[in-house]
PDB file of C-alpha atoms in Angstrom:
ATOM      1  CA  GLN O   1     103.547 111.864 101.182  1.00 90.00           C
ATOM      2  CA  VAL O   2     100.529 109.716 100.510  1.00 93.00           C
ATOM      3  CA  GLN O   3     100.435 106.405 102.329  1.00 95.00           C
ATOM      4  CA  ILE O   4      97.913 103.578 102.249  1.00 97.00           C
ATOM      5  CA  GLN O   5      97.321 101.351 105.264  1.00 97.00           C
ATOM      6  CA  GLN O   6      95.056  98.333 105.058  1.00 98.00           C
ATOM      7  CA  TRP O   7      93.565  95.936 107.583  1.00 97.00           C
ATOM      8  CA  GLY O   8      90.955  93.224 108.012  1.00 96.00           C
ATOM      9  CA  ALA O   9      90.276  89.664 109.120  1.00 92.00           C
ATOM     10  CA  GLY O  10      92.781  87.130 107.832  1.00 91.00           C
ATOM     11  CA  LEU O  11      91.079  83.794 108.552  1.00 97.00           C
ATOM     12  CA  LEU O  12      87.584  83.023 107.327  1.00 97.00           C
ATOM     13  CA  LYS O  13      85.356  79.981 107.018  1.00 98.00           C
ATOM     14  CA  PRO O  14      83.587  79.037 103.798  1.00 98.00           C
ATOM     15  CA  SER O  15      80.422  81.120 103.270  1.00 97.00           C
ATOM     16  CA  ASP O  16      81.744  83.963 105.456  1.00 98.00           C
ATOM     17  CA  THR O  17      81.985  87.547 104.197  1.00 98.00           C
ATOM     18  CA  LEU O  18      85.475  88.921 103.617  1.00 98.00           C
ATOM     19  CA  SER O  19      85.823  92.478 104.895  1.00 98.00           C
ATOM     20  CA  LEU O  20      88.878  94.698 104.375  1.00 98.00           C
ATOM     21  CA  SER O  21      89.513  98.429 104.659  1.00 98.00           C
ATOM     22  CA  CYS O  22      92.152 100.895 103.518  1.00 98.00           C
ATOM     23  CA  ALA O  23      92.947 104.295 104.959  1.00 98.00           C
ATOM     24  CA  VAL O  24      94.663 106.984 102.939  1.00 97.00           C
ATOM     25  CA  SER O  25      96.913 109.416 104.796  1.00 95.00           C
ATOM     26  CA  GLY O  26      98.820 112.436 103.534  1.00 94.00           C
ATOM     27  CA  GLY O  27      96.321 113.048 100.779  1.00 93.00           C
ATOM     28  CA  SER O  28      92.676 112.972  99.781  1.00 92.00           C
ATOM     29  CA  LEU O  29      90.549 110.325  98.110  1.00 94.00           C
ATOM     30  CA  SER O  30      89.350 113.033  95.710  1.00 94.00           C
ATOM     31  CA  GLY O  31      90.612 113.020  92.164  1.00 91.00           C
ATOM     32  CA  TYR O  32      91.464 109.337  92.056  1.00 94.00           C
ATOM     33  CA  PHE O  33      89.961 105.924  91.653  1.00 95.00           C
ATOM     34  CA  TRP O  34      90.985 103.408  94.313  1.00 97.00           C
ATOM     35  CA  SER O  35      91.215  99.728  93.542  1.00 97.00           C
ATOM     36  CA  TRP O  36      91.247  96.361  95.214  1.00 98.00           C
ATOM     37  CA  LEU O  37      93.384  93.555  93.789  1.00 98.00           C
ATOM     38  CA  ARG O  38      94.355  90.109  94.952  1.00 98.00           C
ATOM     39  CA  GLN O  39      97.186  87.675  94.313  1.00 98.00           C
ATOM     40  CA  SER O  40      97.098  83.918  94.647  1.00 96.00           C
ATOM     41  CA  PRO O  41      99.506  81.211  93.481  1.00 87.00           C
ATOM     42  CA  GLY O  42      96.825  79.741  91.256  1.00 84.00           C
ATOM     43  CA  LYS O  43      95.403  82.834  89.568  1.00 87.00           C
ATOM     44  CA  GLY O  44      98.207  85.360  89.890  1.00 93.00           C
ATOM     45  CA  LEU O  45      97.347  89.044  90.170  1.00 97.00           C
ATOM     46  CA  GLU O  46      93.671  89.819  89.689  1.00 97.00           C
ATOM     47  CA  TRP O  47      91.908  93.179  89.653  1.00 96.00           C
ATOM     48  CA  ILE O  48      88.774  93.050  91.820  1.00 97.00           C
ATOM     49  CA  GLY O  49      87.150  96.445  91.535  1.00 96.00           C
ATOM     50  CA  GLU O  50      87.454 100.177  92.096  1.00 96.00           C
ATOM     51  CA  ILE O  51      85.729 103.201  93.576  1.00 97.00           C
ATOM     52  CA  ASP O  52      86.162 106.960  93.467  1.00 94.00           C
ATOM     53  CA  HIS O  53      85.485 109.539  96.187  1.00 94.00           C
ATOM     54  CA  SER O  54      81.891 110.001  95.029  1.00 94.00           C
ATOM     55  CA  GLY O  55      81.151 106.293  95.322  1.00 95.00           C
ATOM     56  CA  SER O  56      81.212 105.475  91.617  1.00 95.00           C
ATOM     57  CA  THR O  57      82.294 101.839  91.213  1.00 96.00           C
ATOM     58  CA  ASN O  58      83.484  99.391  88.591  1.00 94.00           C
ATOM     59  CA  TYR O  59      83.727  95.690  89.336  1.00 96.00           C
ATOM     60  CA  ASN O  60      85.340  92.641  87.805  1.00 95.00           C
ATOM     61  CA  PRO O  61      82.388  90.771  86.266  1.00 95.00           C
ATOM     62  CA  SER O  62      83.677  87.465  87.620  1.00 95.00           C
ATOM     63  CA  LEU O  63      83.210  88.743  91.196  1.00 97.00           C
ATOM     64  CA  LYS O  64      80.451  91.313  90.770  1.00 96.00           C
ATOM     65  CA  SER O  65      77.628  89.219  92.235  1.00 97.00           C
ATOM     66  CA  ARG O  66      79.478  88.874  95.562  1.00 98.00           C
ATOM     67  CA  LEU O  67      81.285  92.199  95.715  1.00 98.00           C
ATOM     68  CA  THR O  68      80.672  95.521  97.418  1.00 98.00           C
ATOM     69  CA  VAL O  69      83.222  98.333  97.423  1.00 98.00           C
ATOM     70  CA  SER O  70      82.355 101.413  99.455  1.00 98.00           C
ATOM     71  CA  VAL O  71      83.914 104.715 100.511  1.00 97.00           C
ATOM     72  CA  ASP O  72      83.834 106.734 103.734  1.00 96.00           C
ATOM     73  CA  ARG O  73      84.911 110.242 102.809  1.00 95.00           C
ATOM     74  CA  SER O  74      84.813 111.456 106.417  1.00 95.00           C
ATOM     75  CA  LYS O  75      87.493 108.934 107.358  1.00 95.00           C
ATOM     76  CA  ASN O  76      89.378 109.014 104.031  1.00 96.00           C
ATOM     77  CA  GLN O  77      88.856 105.276 103.800  1.00 97.00           C
ATOM     78  CA  PHE O  78      87.487 102.742 101.345  1.00 98.00           C
ATOM     79  CA  SER O  79      86.417  99.168 101.948  1.00 98.00           C
ATOM     80  CA  LEU O  80      85.860  95.793 100.310  1.00 98.00           C
ATOM     81  CA  LYS O  81      83.238  93.183 101.127  1.00 98.00           C
ATOM     82  CA  LEU O  82      83.191  89.832  99.330  1.00 98.00           C
ATOM     83  CA  SER O  83      80.384  87.500 100.342  1.00 98.00           C
ATOM     84  CA  SER O  84      80.089  83.709 100.319  1.00 98.00           C
ATOM     85  CA  VAL O  85      83.831  83.094 100.220  1.00 98.00           C
ATOM     86  CA  THR O  86      85.345  79.742  99.305  1.00 97.00           C
ATOM     87  CA  ALA O  87      88.872  78.356  99.319  1.00 96.00           C
ATOM     88  CA  ALA O  88      89.286  79.876  95.845  1.00 96.00           C
ATOM     89  CA  ASP O  89      89.183  83.323  97.478  1.00 97.00           C
ATOM     90  CA  THR O  90      92.319  82.590  99.513  1.00 98.00           C
ATOM     91  CA  ALA O  91      94.856  85.203  98.457  1.00 98.00           C
ATOM     92  CA  VAL O  92      96.851  88.254  99.444  1.00 98.00           C
ATOM     93  CA  TYR O  93      94.525  91.231  99.015  1.00 98.00           C
ATOM     94  CA  TYR O  94      95.869  94.664  98.142  1.00 98.00           C
ATOM     95  CA  CYS O  95      94.343  98.094  97.921  1.00 98.00           C
ATOM     96  CA  ALA O  96      95.915 100.547  95.520  1.00 98.00           C
ATOM     97  CA  ARG O  97      95.612 104.022  94.026  1.00 97.00           C
ATOM     98  CA  ASP O  98      94.795 104.122  90.331  1.00 94.00           C
ATOM     99  CA  LEU O  99      97.106 106.025  88.012  1.00 89.00           C
ATOM    100  CA  SER O 100      94.454 107.142  85.547  1.00 88.00           C
ATOM    101  CA  GLU O 101      95.230 108.235  82.012  1.00 85.00           C
ATOM    102  CA  TYR O 102      92.575 109.604  79.697  1.00 86.00           C
ATOM    103  CA  PHE O 103      92.118 109.149  75.956  1.00 85.00           C
ATOM    104  CA  TYR O 104      89.655 111.444  74.156  1.00 88.00           C
ATOM    105  CA  ASP O 105      87.948 110.245  70.988  1.00 89.00           C
ATOM    106  CA  ASN O 106      86.854 112.448  68.088  1.00 92.00           C
ATOM    107  CA  ASN O 107      83.574 113.203  69.870  1.00 93.00           C
ATOM    108  CA  GLY O 108      85.377 114.371  72.962  1.00 91.00           C
ATOM    109  CA  TYR O 109      84.360 111.328  74.964  1.00 87.00           C
ATOM    110  CA  ALA O 110      86.970 110.417  77.583  1.00 86.00           C
ATOM    111  CA  TYR O 111      88.117 106.864  78.098  1.00 86.00           C
ATOM    112  CA  ARG O 112      89.934 106.174  81.340  1.00 86.00           C
ATOM    113  CA  HIS O 113      92.833 103.751  81.546  1.00 85.00           C
ATOM    114  CA  ASP O 114      94.259 102.695  84.908  1.00 89.00           C
ATOM    115  CA  SER O 115      97.474 101.254  86.202  1.00 93.00           C
ATOM    116  CA  PHE O 116      98.351 101.375  89.911  1.00 96.00           C
ATOM    117  CA  ASP O 117     100.971 103.708  91.346  1.00 96.00           C
ATOM    118  CA  MET O 118     100.596 103.235  95.101  1.00 96.00           C
ATOM    119  CA  TRP O 119      99.788 100.054  96.984  1.00 98.00           C
ATOM    120  CA  GLY O 120      98.862  99.030 100.493  1.00 97.00           C
ATOM    121  CA  GLN O 121     101.033  96.519 102.295  1.00 97.00           C
ATOM    122  CA  GLY O 122      98.735  93.582 101.550  1.00 97.00           C
ATOM    123  CA  THR O 123      96.577  91.350 103.743  1.00 98.00           C
ATOM    124  CA  MET O 124      96.745  87.561 103.605  1.00 97.00           C
ATOM    125  CA  VAL O 125      93.237  86.117 103.670  1.00 98.00           C
ATOM    126  CA  THR O 126      92.813  82.383 104.152  1.00 98.00           C
ATOM    127  CA  VAL O 127      89.481  80.608 103.725  1.00 98.00           C
ATOM    128  CA  SER O 128      89.435  77.270 105.508  1.00 97.00           C
ATOM    129  CA  SER O 129      86.955  75.160 107.407  1.00 95.00           C
TER     130      SER O 129
ATOM    131  CA  ASP U   1      89.217  89.350  79.106  1.00 88.00           C
ATOM    132  CA  ILE U   2      92.531  90.144  77.429  1.00 94.00           C
ATOM    133  CA  GLN U   3      95.152  87.492  78.182  1.00 96.00           C
ATOM    134  CA  MET U   4      98.715  88.568  78.923  1.00 97.00           C
ATOM    135  CA  THR U   5     101.576  86.113  78.365  1.00 98.00           C
ATOM    136  CA  GLN U   6     105.064  86.776  79.718  1.00 98.00           C
ATOM    137  CA  SER U   7     108.289  85.074  78.708  1.00 96.00           C
ATOM    138  CA  PRO U   8     110.456  83.601  79.931  1.00 97.00           C
ATOM    139  CA  SER U   9     108.974  82.385  83.228  1.00 97.00           C
ATOM    140  CA  THR U  10     112.415  82.520  84.832  1.00 98.00           C
ATOM    141  CA  LEU U  11     115.508  84.348  83.689  1.00 97.00           C
ATOM    142  CA  SER U  12     119.000  83.809  85.103  1.00 97.00           C
ATOM    143  CA  ALA U  13     121.474  86.634  84.638  1.00 97.00           C
ATOM    144  CA  SER U  14     124.613  88.160  86.120  1.00 96.00           C
ATOM    145  CA  VAL U  15     125.191  91.585  87.612  1.00 96.00           C
ATOM    146  CA  GLY U  16     125.816  94.031  84.781  1.00 97.00           C
ATOM    147  CA  ASP U  17     123.938  92.008  82.174  1.00 97.00           C
ATOM    148  CA  ARG U  18     121.408  93.594  79.830  1.00 98.00           C
ATOM    149  CA  VAL U  19     118.111  91.825  80.500  1.00 98.00           C
ATOM    150  CA  THR U  20     115.008  91.804  78.298  1.00 98.00           C
ATOM    151  CA  LEU U  21     111.588  90.556  79.372  1.00 98.00           C
ATOM    152  CA  THR U  22     108.691  90.066  76.973  1.00 98.00           C
ATOM    153  CA  CYS U  23     104.947  90.473  77.379  1.00 98.00           C
ATOM    154  CA  ARG U  24     102.366  89.612  74.711  1.00 98.00           C
ATOM    155  CA  ALA U  25      98.695  90.568  74.686  1.00 98.00           C
ATOM    156  CA  SER U  26      95.961  88.402  73.185  1.00 97.00           C
ATOM    157  CA  GLN U  27      94.636  91.439  71.303  1.00 96.00           C
ATOM    158  CA  ASN U  28      95.661  94.991  70.498  1.00 96.00           C
ATOM    159  CA  ILE U  29      96.074  97.078  73.653  1.00 95.00           C
ATOM    160  CA  ASN U  30      97.679 100.096  71.938  1.00 94.00           C
ATOM    161  CA  SER U  31     100.210 101.398  74.487  1.00 95.00           C
ATOM    162  CA  TRP U  32      98.134 100.761  77.595  1.00 95.00           C
ATOM    163  CA  LEU U  33     100.672  98.567  79.313  1.00 97.00           C
ATOM    164  CA  ALA U  34     102.385  98.815  82.684  1.00 97.00           C
ATOM    165  CA  TRP U  35     105.299  96.940  84.230  1.00 98.00           C
ATOM    166  CA  PHE U  36     105.603  96.151  87.939  1.00 98.00           C
ATOM    167  CA  GLN U  37     108.419  94.809  90.088  1.00 98.00           C
ATOM    168  CA  GLN U  38     107.575  92.626  93.088  1.00 98.00           C
ATOM    169  CA  LYS U  39     109.944  91.388  95.766  1.00 97.00           C
ATOM    170  CA  PRO U  40     108.986  88.579  98.172  1.00 95.00           C
ATOM    171  CA  GLY U  41     106.492  89.668 100.812  1.00 95.00           C
ATOM    172  CA  LYS U  42     106.060  93.116  99.262  1.00 97.00           C
ATOM    173  CA  ALA U  43     103.423  94.795  97.153  1.00 98.00           C
ATOM    174  CA  PRO U  44     104.093  95.336  93.458  1.00 98.00           C
ATOM    175  CA  ARG U  45     105.882  98.543  92.512  1.00 98.00           C
ATOM    176  CA  LEU U  46     105.026 100.447  89.344  1.00 98.00           C
ATOM    177  CA  LEU U  47     108.065 100.828  87.072  1.00 98.00           C
ATOM    178  CA  ILE U  48     106.700 101.733  83.632  1.00 98.00           C
ATOM    179  CA  TYR U  49     103.308 102.977  82.447  1.00 96.00           C
ATOM    180  CA  LYS U  50     101.913 103.605  78.986  1.00 96.00           C
ATOM    181  CA  ALA U  51     104.440 101.108  77.647  1.00 97.00           C
ATOM    182  CA  SER U  52     107.473 103.379  77.877  1.00 97.00           C
ATOM    183  CA  SER U  53     106.962 106.119  80.504  1.00 96.00           C
ATOM    184  CA  LEU U  54     109.241 105.782  83.514  1.00 97.00           C
ATOM    185  CA  GLN U  55     107.456 106.173  86.840  1.00 97.00           C
ATOM    186  CA  SER U  56     108.903 108.832  89.131  1.00 96.00           C
ATOM    187  CA  GLY U  57     111.749 107.542  91.281  1.00 97.00           C
ATOM    188  CA  VAL U  58     112.481 104.485  89.141  1.00 98.00           C
ATOM    189  CA  PRO U  59     116.123 104.126  88.028  1.00 98.00           C
ATOM    190  CA  SER U  60     116.832 104.974  84.417  1.00 98.00           C
ATOM    191  CA  ARG U  61     118.290 101.522  83.754  1.00 98.00           C
ATOM    192  CA  PHE U  62     114.676 100.374  83.396  1.00 98.00           C
ATOM    193  CA  SER U  63     113.008 101.047  80.070  1.00 98.00           C
ATOM    194  CA  GLY U  64     109.917  99.830  78.256  1.00 98.00           C
ATOM    195  CA  SER U  65     108.968  99.604  74.611  1.00 98.00           C
ATOM    196  CA  GLY U  66     106.334  98.201  72.293  1.00 98.00           C
ATOM    197  CA  SER U  67     102.772  98.776  71.203  1.00 98.00           C
ATOM    198  CA  GLY U  68      99.853  96.731  69.955  1.00 97.00           C
ATOM    199  CA  THR U  69     100.416  93.198  71.210  1.00 98.00           C
ATOM    200  CA  GLU U  70     104.144  92.902  71.906  1.00 98.00           C
ATOM    201  CA  PHE U  71     106.067  94.697  74.631  1.00 98.00           C
ATOM    202  CA  THR U  72     109.458  94.513  76.299  1.00 98.00           C
ATOM    203  CA  LEU U  73     110.966  95.612  79.589  1.00 98.00           C
ATOM    204  CA  THR U  74     114.723  96.107  79.495  1.00 98.00           C
ATOM    205  CA  ILE U  75     117.113  96.441  82.396  1.00 98.00           C
ATOM    206  CA  SER U  76     120.262  97.908  80.860  1.00 98.00           C
ATOM    207  CA  SER U  77     122.654  96.764  83.578  1.00 97.00           C
ATOM    208  CA  LEU U  78     121.253  94.321  86.109  1.00 97.00           C
ATOM    209  CA  GLN U  79     121.877  95.214  89.751  1.00 97.00           C
ATOM    210  CA  PRO U  80     121.550  92.905  92.784  1.00 96.00           C
ATOM    211  CA  GLU U  81     118.493  94.842  93.986  1.00 97.00           C
ATOM    212  CA  ASP U  82     116.724  94.071  90.692  1.00 97.00           C
ATOM    213  CA  LEU U  83     116.264  90.415  91.645  1.00 96.00           C
ATOM    214  CA  ALA U  84     112.492  90.141  91.734  1.00 97.00           C
ATOM    215  CA  THR U  85     109.450  89.020  89.802  1.00 97.00           C
ATOM    216  CA  TYR U  86     108.217  91.337  87.058  1.00 98.00           C
ATOM    217  CA  TYR U  87     104.603  91.573  85.921  1.00 98.00           C
ATOM    218  CA  CYS U  88     102.988  93.287  82.984  1.00 98.00           C
ATOM    219  CA  GLN U  89      99.442  94.665  83.153  1.00 97.00           C
ATOM    220  CA  GLN U  90      97.156  95.705  80.337  1.00 96.00           C
ATOM    221  CA  TYR U  91      94.768  98.552  80.908  1.00 90.00           C
ATOM    222  CA  ASN U  92      93.298  98.972  77.476  1.00 88.00           C
ATOM    223  CA  SER U  93      89.913  97.561  78.499  1.00 83.00           C
ATOM    224  CA  TYR U  94      88.163  96.291  81.615  1.00 79.00           C
ATOM    225  CA  SER U  95      88.885  94.131  83.409  1.00 83.00           C
ATOM    226  CA  TRP U  96      92.518  95.119  83.770  1.00 91.00           C
ATOM    227  CA  THR U  97      94.616  91.931  83.599  1.00 95.00           C
ATOM    228  CA  PHE U  98      98.140  90.874  84.469  1.00 97.00           C
ATOM    229  CA  GLY U  99     100.692  88.482  83.065  1.00 98.00           C
ATOM    230  CA  GLN U 100     101.849  85.512  85.117  1.00 97.00           C
ATOM    231  CA  GLY U 101     105.245  87.049  85.825  1.00 97.00           C
ATOM    232  CA  THR U 102     108.936  86.619  84.997  1.00 98.00           C
ATOM    233  CA  LYS U 103     111.260  85.826  87.873  1.00 98.00           C
ATOM    234  CA  VAL U 104     114.733  87.330  87.493  1.00 98.00           C
ATOM    235  CA  GLU U 105     117.351  85.430  89.455  1.00 97.00           C
ATOM    236  CA  MET U 106     121.090  85.564  89.741  1.00 91.00           C
ATOM    237  CA  LYS U 107     123.117  83.224  87.589  1.00 89.00           C
TER     238      LYS U 107
END
């Protein structure tokens, strides 16, 4: 059974870089996209970005300039780095497996649509001076 | 981004009640809608995807319906373990976005 375990620093100062990782056990990274999300009282649930096993990424435009999502296939892990954090980045951060569904248009082009069927346990990250 | 609006914010109900939660999208999202259940201190749990498909392992008392801009999640007979906050998520177009949640509490 696939399980996702996440870890990373929970207390940061403004301007620090947030760094979190997720390890997937009982299965492979291949064949899926893997996402990062966060949840704060002020903004609710927010999708941050995603990566697949080859390193292909998609990012939320609101965070793109500060965001790096990477994959380590040898360790079956993927990671999040968010630079120049502020108090607004205080949240519970989750990693999750995408449940991808595909829609094919008349030209055979595939559009991917993702919900999230497996989640890590969450990491509380607080940004405070 | 597509805005998702859930109503009500809080719903009080009794065990055995039929409960209906609503989610509205700011534009057409076809059937690309998911519902999640979240209990305090836990990660969200996928209940419904593609508006009406029941995720594996989810009790059949949960059902979803709708398309376009208006969707509902129905719990046919509320159980004590269903007390939680429920979120909808659109995945018609990037960036995927969530509603603000409906908290289901016991009357």
